[in-house]
Short mmCIF file of C-alpha atoms and ligand atoms in Angstrom, two decimals:
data_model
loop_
_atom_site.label_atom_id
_atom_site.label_comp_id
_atom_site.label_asym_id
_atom_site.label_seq_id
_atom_site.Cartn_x
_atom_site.Cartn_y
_atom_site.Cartn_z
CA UNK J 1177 -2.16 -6.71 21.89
CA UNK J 1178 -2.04 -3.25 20.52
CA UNK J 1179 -2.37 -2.70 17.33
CA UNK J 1180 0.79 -2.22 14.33
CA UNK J 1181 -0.55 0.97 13.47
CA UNK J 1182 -2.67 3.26 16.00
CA UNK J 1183 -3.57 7.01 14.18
CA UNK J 1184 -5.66 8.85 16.68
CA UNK J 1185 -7.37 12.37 15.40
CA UNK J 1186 -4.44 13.10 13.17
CA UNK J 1187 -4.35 16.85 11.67
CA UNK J 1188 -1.95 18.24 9.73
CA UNK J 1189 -1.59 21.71 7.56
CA UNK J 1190 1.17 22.03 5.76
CA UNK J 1191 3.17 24.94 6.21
CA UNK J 1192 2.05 28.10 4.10
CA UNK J 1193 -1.07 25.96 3.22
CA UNK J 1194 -4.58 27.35 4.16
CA UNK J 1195 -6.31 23.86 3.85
CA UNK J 1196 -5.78 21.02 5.80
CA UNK J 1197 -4.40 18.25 4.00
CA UNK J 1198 -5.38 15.39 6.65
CA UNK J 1199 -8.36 15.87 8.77
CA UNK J 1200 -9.26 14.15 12.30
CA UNK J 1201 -8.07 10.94 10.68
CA UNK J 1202 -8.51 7.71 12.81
CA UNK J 1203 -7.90 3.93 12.06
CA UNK J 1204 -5.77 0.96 13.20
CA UNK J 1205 -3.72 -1.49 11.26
CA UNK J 1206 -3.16 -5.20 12.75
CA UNK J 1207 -0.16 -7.15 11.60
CA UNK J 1208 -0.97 -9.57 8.71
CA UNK J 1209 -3.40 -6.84 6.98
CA UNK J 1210 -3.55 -5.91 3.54
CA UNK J 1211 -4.54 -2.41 3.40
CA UNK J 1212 -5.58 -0.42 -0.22
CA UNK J 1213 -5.46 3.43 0.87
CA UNK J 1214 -7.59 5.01 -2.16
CA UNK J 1215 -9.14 8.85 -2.71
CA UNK J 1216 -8.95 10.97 -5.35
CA UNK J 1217 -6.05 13.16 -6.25
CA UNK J 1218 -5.01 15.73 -3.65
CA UNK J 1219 -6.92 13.87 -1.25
CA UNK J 1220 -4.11 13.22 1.49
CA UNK J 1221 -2.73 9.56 0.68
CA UNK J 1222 0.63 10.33 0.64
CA UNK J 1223 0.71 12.98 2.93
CA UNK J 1224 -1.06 9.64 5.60
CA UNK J 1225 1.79 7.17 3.95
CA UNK J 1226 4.54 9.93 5.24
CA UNK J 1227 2.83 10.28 8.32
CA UNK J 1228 3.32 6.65 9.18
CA UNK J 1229 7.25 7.05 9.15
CA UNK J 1230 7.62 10.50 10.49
CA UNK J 1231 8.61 12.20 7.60
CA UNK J 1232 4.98 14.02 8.38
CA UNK J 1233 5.95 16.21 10.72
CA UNK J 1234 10.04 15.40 10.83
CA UNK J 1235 10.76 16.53 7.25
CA UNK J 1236 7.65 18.49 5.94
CA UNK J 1237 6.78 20.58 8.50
CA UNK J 1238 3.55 22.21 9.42
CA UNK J 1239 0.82 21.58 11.98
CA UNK J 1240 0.94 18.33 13.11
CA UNK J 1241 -2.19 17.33 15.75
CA UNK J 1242 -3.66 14.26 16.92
CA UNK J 1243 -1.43 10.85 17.61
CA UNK J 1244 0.18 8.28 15.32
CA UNK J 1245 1.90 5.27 16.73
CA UNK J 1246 3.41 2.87 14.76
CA UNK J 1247 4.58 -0.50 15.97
CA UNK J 1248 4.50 0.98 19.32
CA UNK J 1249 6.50 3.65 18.84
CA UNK J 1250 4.86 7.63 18.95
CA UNK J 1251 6.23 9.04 15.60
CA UNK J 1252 6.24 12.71 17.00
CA UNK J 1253 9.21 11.49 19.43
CA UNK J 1254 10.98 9.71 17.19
CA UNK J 1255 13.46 10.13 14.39
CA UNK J 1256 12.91 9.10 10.97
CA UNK J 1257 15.74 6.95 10.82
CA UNK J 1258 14.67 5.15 13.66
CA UNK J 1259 11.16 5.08 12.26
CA UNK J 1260 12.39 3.62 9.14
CA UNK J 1261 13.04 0.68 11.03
CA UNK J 1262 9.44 0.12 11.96
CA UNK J 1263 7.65 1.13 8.34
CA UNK J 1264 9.55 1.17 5.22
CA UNK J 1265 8.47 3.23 2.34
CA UNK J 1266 8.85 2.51 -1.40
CA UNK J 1267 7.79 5.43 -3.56
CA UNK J 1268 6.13 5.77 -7.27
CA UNK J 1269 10.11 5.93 -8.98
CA UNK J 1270 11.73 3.49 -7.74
CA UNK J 1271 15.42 4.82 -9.04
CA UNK J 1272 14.81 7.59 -6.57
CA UNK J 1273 15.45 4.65 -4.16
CA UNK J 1274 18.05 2.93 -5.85
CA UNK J 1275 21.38 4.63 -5.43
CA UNK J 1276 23.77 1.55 -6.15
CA UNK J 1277 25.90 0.17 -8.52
CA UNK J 1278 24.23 -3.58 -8.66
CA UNK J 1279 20.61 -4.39 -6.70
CA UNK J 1280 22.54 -6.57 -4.70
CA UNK J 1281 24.44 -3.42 -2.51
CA UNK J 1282 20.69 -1.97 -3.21
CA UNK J 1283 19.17 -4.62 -1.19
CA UNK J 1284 22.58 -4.67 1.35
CA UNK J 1285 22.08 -0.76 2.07
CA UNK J 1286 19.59 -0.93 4.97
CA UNK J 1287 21.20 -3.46 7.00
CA UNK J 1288 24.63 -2.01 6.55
CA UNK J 1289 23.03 0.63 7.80
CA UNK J 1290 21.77 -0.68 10.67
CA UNK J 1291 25.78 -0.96 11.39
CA UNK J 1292 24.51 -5.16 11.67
CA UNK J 1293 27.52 -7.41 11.46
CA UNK J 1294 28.38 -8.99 7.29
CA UNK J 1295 26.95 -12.85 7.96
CA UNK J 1296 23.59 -11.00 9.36
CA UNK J 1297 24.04 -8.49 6.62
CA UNK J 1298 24.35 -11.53 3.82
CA UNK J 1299 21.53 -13.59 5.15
CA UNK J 1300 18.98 -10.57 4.87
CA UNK J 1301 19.95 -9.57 1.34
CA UNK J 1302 19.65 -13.73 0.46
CA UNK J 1303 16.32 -13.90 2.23
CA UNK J 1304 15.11 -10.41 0.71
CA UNK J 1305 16.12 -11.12 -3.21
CA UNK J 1306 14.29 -14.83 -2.58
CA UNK J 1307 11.01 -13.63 -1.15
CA UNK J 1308 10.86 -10.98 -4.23
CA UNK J 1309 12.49 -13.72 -6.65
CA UNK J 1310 14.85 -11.60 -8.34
CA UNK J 1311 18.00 -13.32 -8.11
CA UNK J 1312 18.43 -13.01 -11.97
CA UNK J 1313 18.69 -9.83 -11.33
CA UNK J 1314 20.94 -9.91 -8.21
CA UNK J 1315 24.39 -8.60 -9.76
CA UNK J 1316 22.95 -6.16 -12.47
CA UNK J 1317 22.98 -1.93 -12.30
CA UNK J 1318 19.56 -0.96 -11.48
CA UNK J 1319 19.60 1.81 -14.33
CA UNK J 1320 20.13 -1.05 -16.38
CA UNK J 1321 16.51 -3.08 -15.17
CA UNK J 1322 13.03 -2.47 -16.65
CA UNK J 1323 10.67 -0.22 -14.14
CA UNK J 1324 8.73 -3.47 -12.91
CA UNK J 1325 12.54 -5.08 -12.34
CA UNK J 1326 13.43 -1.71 -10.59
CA UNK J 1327 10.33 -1.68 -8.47
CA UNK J 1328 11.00 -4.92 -7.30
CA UNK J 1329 14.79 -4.60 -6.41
CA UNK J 1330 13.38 -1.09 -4.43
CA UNK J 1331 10.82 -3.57 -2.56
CA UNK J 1332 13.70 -5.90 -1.48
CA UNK J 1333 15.74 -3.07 -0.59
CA UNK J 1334 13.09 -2.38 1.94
CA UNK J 1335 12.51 -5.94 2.96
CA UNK J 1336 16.25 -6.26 4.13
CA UNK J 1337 15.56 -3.82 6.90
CA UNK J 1338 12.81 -6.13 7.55
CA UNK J 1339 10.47 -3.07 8.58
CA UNK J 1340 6.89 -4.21 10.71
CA UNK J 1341 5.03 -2.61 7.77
CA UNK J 1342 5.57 -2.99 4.06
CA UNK J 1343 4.54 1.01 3.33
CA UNK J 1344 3.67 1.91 -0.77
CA UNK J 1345 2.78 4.55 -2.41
CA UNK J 1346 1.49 4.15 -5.75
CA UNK J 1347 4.13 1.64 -6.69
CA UNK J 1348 2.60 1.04 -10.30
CA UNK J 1349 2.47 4.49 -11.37
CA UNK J 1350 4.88 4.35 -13.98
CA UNK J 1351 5.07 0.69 -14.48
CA UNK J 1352 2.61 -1.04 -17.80
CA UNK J 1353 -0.11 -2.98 -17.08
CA UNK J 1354 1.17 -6.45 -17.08
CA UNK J 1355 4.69 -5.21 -14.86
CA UNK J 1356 1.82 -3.44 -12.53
CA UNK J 1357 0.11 -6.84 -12.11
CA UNK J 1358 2.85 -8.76 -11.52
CA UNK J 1359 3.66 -6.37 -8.71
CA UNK J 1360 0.54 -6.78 -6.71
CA UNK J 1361 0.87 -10.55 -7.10
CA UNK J 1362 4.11 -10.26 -5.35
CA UNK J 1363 2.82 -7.87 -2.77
CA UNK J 1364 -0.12 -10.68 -2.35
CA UNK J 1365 2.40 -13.48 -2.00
CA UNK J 1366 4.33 -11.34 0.73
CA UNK J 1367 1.21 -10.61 2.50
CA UNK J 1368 -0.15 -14.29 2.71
CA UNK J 1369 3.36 -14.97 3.79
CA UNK J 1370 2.88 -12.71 6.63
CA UNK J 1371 4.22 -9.22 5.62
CA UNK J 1372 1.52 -6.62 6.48
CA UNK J 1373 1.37 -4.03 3.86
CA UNK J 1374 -0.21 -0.30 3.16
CA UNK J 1375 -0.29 0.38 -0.36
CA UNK J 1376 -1.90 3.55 -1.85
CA UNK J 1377 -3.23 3.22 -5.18
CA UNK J 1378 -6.44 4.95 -6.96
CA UNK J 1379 -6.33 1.89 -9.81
CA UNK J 1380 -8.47 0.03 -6.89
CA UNK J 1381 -8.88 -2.63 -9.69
CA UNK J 1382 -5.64 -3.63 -9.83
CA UNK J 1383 -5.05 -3.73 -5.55
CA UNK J 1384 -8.36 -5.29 -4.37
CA UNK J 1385 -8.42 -8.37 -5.53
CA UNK J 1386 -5.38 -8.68 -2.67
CA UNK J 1387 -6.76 -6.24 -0.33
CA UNK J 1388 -8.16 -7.21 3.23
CA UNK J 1389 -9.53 -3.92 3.46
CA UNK J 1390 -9.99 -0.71 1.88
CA UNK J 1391 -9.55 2.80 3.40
CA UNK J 1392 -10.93 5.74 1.00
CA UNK J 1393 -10.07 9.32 1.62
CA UNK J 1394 -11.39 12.08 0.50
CA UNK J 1395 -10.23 15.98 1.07
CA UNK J 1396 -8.40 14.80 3.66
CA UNK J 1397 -10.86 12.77 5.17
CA UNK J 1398 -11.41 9.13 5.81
CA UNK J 1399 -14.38 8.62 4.38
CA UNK J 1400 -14.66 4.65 4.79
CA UNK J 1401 -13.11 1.32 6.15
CA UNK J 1402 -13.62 -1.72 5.84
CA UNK J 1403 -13.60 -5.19 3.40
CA UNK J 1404 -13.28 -3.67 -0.52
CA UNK J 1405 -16.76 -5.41 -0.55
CA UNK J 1406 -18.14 -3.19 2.76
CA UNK J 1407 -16.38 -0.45 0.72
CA UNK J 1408 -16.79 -0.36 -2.77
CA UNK J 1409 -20.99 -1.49 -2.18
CA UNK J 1410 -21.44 1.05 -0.10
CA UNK J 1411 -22.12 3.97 -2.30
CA UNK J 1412 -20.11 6.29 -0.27
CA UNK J 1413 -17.69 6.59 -3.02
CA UNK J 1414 -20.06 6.90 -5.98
CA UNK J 1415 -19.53 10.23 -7.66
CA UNK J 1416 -16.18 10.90 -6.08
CA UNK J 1417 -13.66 10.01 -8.70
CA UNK J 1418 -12.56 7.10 -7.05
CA UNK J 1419 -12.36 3.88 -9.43
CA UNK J 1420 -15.39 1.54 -8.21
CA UNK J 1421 -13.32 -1.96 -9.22
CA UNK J 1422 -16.37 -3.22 -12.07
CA UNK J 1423 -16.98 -6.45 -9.78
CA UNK J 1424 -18.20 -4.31 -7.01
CA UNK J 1425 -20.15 -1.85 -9.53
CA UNK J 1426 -21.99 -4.48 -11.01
CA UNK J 1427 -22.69 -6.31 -7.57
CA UNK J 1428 -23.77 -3.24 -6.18
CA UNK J 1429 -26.29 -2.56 -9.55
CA UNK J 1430 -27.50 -6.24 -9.24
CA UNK J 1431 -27.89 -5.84 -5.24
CA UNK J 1432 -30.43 -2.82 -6.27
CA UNK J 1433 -32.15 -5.08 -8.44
CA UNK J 1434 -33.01 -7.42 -5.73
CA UNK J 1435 -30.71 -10.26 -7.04
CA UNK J 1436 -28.91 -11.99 -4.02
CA UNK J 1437 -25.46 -12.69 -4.90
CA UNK J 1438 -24.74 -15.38 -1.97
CA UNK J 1439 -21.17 -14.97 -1.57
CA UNK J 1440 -20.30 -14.00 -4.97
CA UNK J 1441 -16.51 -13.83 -5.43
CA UNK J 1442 -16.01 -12.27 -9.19
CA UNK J 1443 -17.56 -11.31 -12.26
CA UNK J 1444 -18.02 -15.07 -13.42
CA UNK J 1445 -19.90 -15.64 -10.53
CA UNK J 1446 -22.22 -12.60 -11.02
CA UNK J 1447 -23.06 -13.77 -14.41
CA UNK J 1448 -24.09 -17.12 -12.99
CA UNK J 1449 -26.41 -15.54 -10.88
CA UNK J 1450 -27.96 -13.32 -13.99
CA UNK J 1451 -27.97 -16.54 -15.68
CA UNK J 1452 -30.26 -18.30 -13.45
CA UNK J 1453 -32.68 -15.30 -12.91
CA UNK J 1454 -32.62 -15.27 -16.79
CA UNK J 1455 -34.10 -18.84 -16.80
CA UNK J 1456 -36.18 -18.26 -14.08
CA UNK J 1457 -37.88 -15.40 -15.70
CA UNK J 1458 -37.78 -17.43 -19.61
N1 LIG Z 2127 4.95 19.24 0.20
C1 LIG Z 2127 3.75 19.83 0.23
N2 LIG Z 2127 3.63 21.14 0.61
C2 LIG Z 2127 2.42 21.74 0.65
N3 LIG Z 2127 1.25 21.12 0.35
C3 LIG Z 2127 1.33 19.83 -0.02
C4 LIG Z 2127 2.57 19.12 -0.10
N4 LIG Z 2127 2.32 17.86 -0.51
C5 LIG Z 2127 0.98 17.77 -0.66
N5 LIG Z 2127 0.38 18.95 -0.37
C6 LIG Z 2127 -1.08 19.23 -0.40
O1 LIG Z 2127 -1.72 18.36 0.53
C7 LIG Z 2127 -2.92 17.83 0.00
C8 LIG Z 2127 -2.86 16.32 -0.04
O2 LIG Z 2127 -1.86 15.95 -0.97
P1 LIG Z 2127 -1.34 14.46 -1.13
O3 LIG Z 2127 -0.11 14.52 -1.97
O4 LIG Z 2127 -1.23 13.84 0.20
O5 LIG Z 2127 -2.55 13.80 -1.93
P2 LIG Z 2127 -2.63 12.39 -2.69
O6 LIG Z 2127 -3.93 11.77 -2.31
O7 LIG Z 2127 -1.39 11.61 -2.42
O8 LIG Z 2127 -2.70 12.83 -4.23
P3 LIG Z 2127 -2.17 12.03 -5.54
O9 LIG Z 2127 -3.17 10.94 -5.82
O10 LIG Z 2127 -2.17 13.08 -6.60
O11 LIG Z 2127 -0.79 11.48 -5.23
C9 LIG Z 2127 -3.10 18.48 -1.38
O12 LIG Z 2127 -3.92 19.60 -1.23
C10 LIG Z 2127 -1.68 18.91 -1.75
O13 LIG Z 2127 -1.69 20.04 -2.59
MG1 LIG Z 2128 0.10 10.83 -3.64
#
């Protein structure tokens, strides 16, 4: 089966820009992923995120090479409304995307939209507000809803047009730590529940723990793929700005020192292993 998400060579300059802002990109995204796009600032994650639902070249033009299908579909022939269909986008300020006078019409948008008929219409906005869990908030004003609230009425607003790919970018930027974390758990619980989701984030710490893999970008570049273990042990990232999650750091430090970790899964399993070199060595 081909895969959700094909990006082949993709280029693109913005216009009036001398640099490029994406660079012979290439990766694929399967359905049921979890995918943590991370790179410094200015690196090209959003400029990638837009790419996915044509807004890169459709709306911000420049010089688009190279290939990106998703679910199927070539985004250089296709419009961005259809597009939105396929990959739904939720953005850093989430009343950007919240244009109603209660979440509920929020989350009814898309599908009316979609010109679907009202039962149809009904059903998705009942499934949607479920699979976030924010029917307590179902008949209140968004302006009126704390950012984490608002960020996760803007997620079920996407939901409802029940896209192929849950799309992010930086989602927890202006939300406190404990609204941030609840957000990824939700994204998790989506994901194991068999939405496949892109989320870029540099606070890796916060997104691997849920993360099937990791792509990391830098100047444009992809500069790695794979598990956040592959990834964040790797050393490719060291020294580029790019938050090394401390689990990973101090596996990585302890790999160095010869210790074998065997299938260590977080930082209270590293210290075991310390632990029992410790007696060893007393
Ligand atoms: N609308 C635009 N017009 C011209 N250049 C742009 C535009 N948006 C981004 N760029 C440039 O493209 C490059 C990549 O930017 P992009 O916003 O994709 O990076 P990013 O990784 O998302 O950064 P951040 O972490 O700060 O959000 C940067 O050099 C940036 O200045
Ligand atoms: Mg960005």
């Amino acid at each position: 089966m081909a895969p959700l998400v094909s990006v082949r060579n993709l280029s693109f300059r913005y216009s009036g820009a001398s640099a490029l802002a994406l660079s012979a990109v290439n990766f694929e995204i399967e359905s049921g992923e979890f995918v943590l796009l991370t790179g410094p600032s200015g690196s090209g994650k959003s400029t990638l995120l837009r790419a996915m639902n044509g807004l890169v070249p459709h709306f911000y033009g420049g010089d688009f090479s190279g290939e990106v299908r998703v679910g199927g579909v070539n985004t250089e022939n296709s419009e961005v409304s259809k597009l939105a269909e396929i990959s739904g986008l939720v953005f850093s300020d989430p009343e950007s995307q919240l244009v109603s006078l209660d979440v509920e019409s929020d989350v009814a948008f898309g599908p009316q939209n979609l010109g679907l008929e009202k039962c149809e219409i009904l059903n998705r906005v009942n499934e949607s507000i479920s699979q976030v869990g924010i029917e307590n908030l179902r008949h209140k004003p968004p302006h009126e809803l704390s950012g984490g609230e608002q960020q996760k009425a803007a997620v079920a607003s996407i939901l409802s047009i029940r896209p192929k790919i849950l799309v992010l970018d930086e989602p927890a930027a202006n939300l406190d730590p404990l609204s941030a974390a609840s957000l990824m758990e939700l994204l998790g619980e989506l994901n194991s529940k068999g939405t496949t989701v892109l989320i870029a984030e540099h606070r890796t710490t916060l997104v691997a723990p849920y993360a099937s893999r990791v792509l990391a970008m830098d100047s444009g570049r992809l500069l790695a793929s794979g598990t956040p273990r592959e990834v964040f042990t790797s050393g490719v990232l060291n020294n580029l700005g790019i938050e090394i999650p401390a689990f990973y750091a101090i596996a990585q430090e302890l790999t160095h020192r010869g210790l074998a970790l065997d299938g260590a899964r977080n930082i209270q399993d590293l210290l075991k292993v310390v632990e029992g070199r410790k007696r060893k060595n007393d």
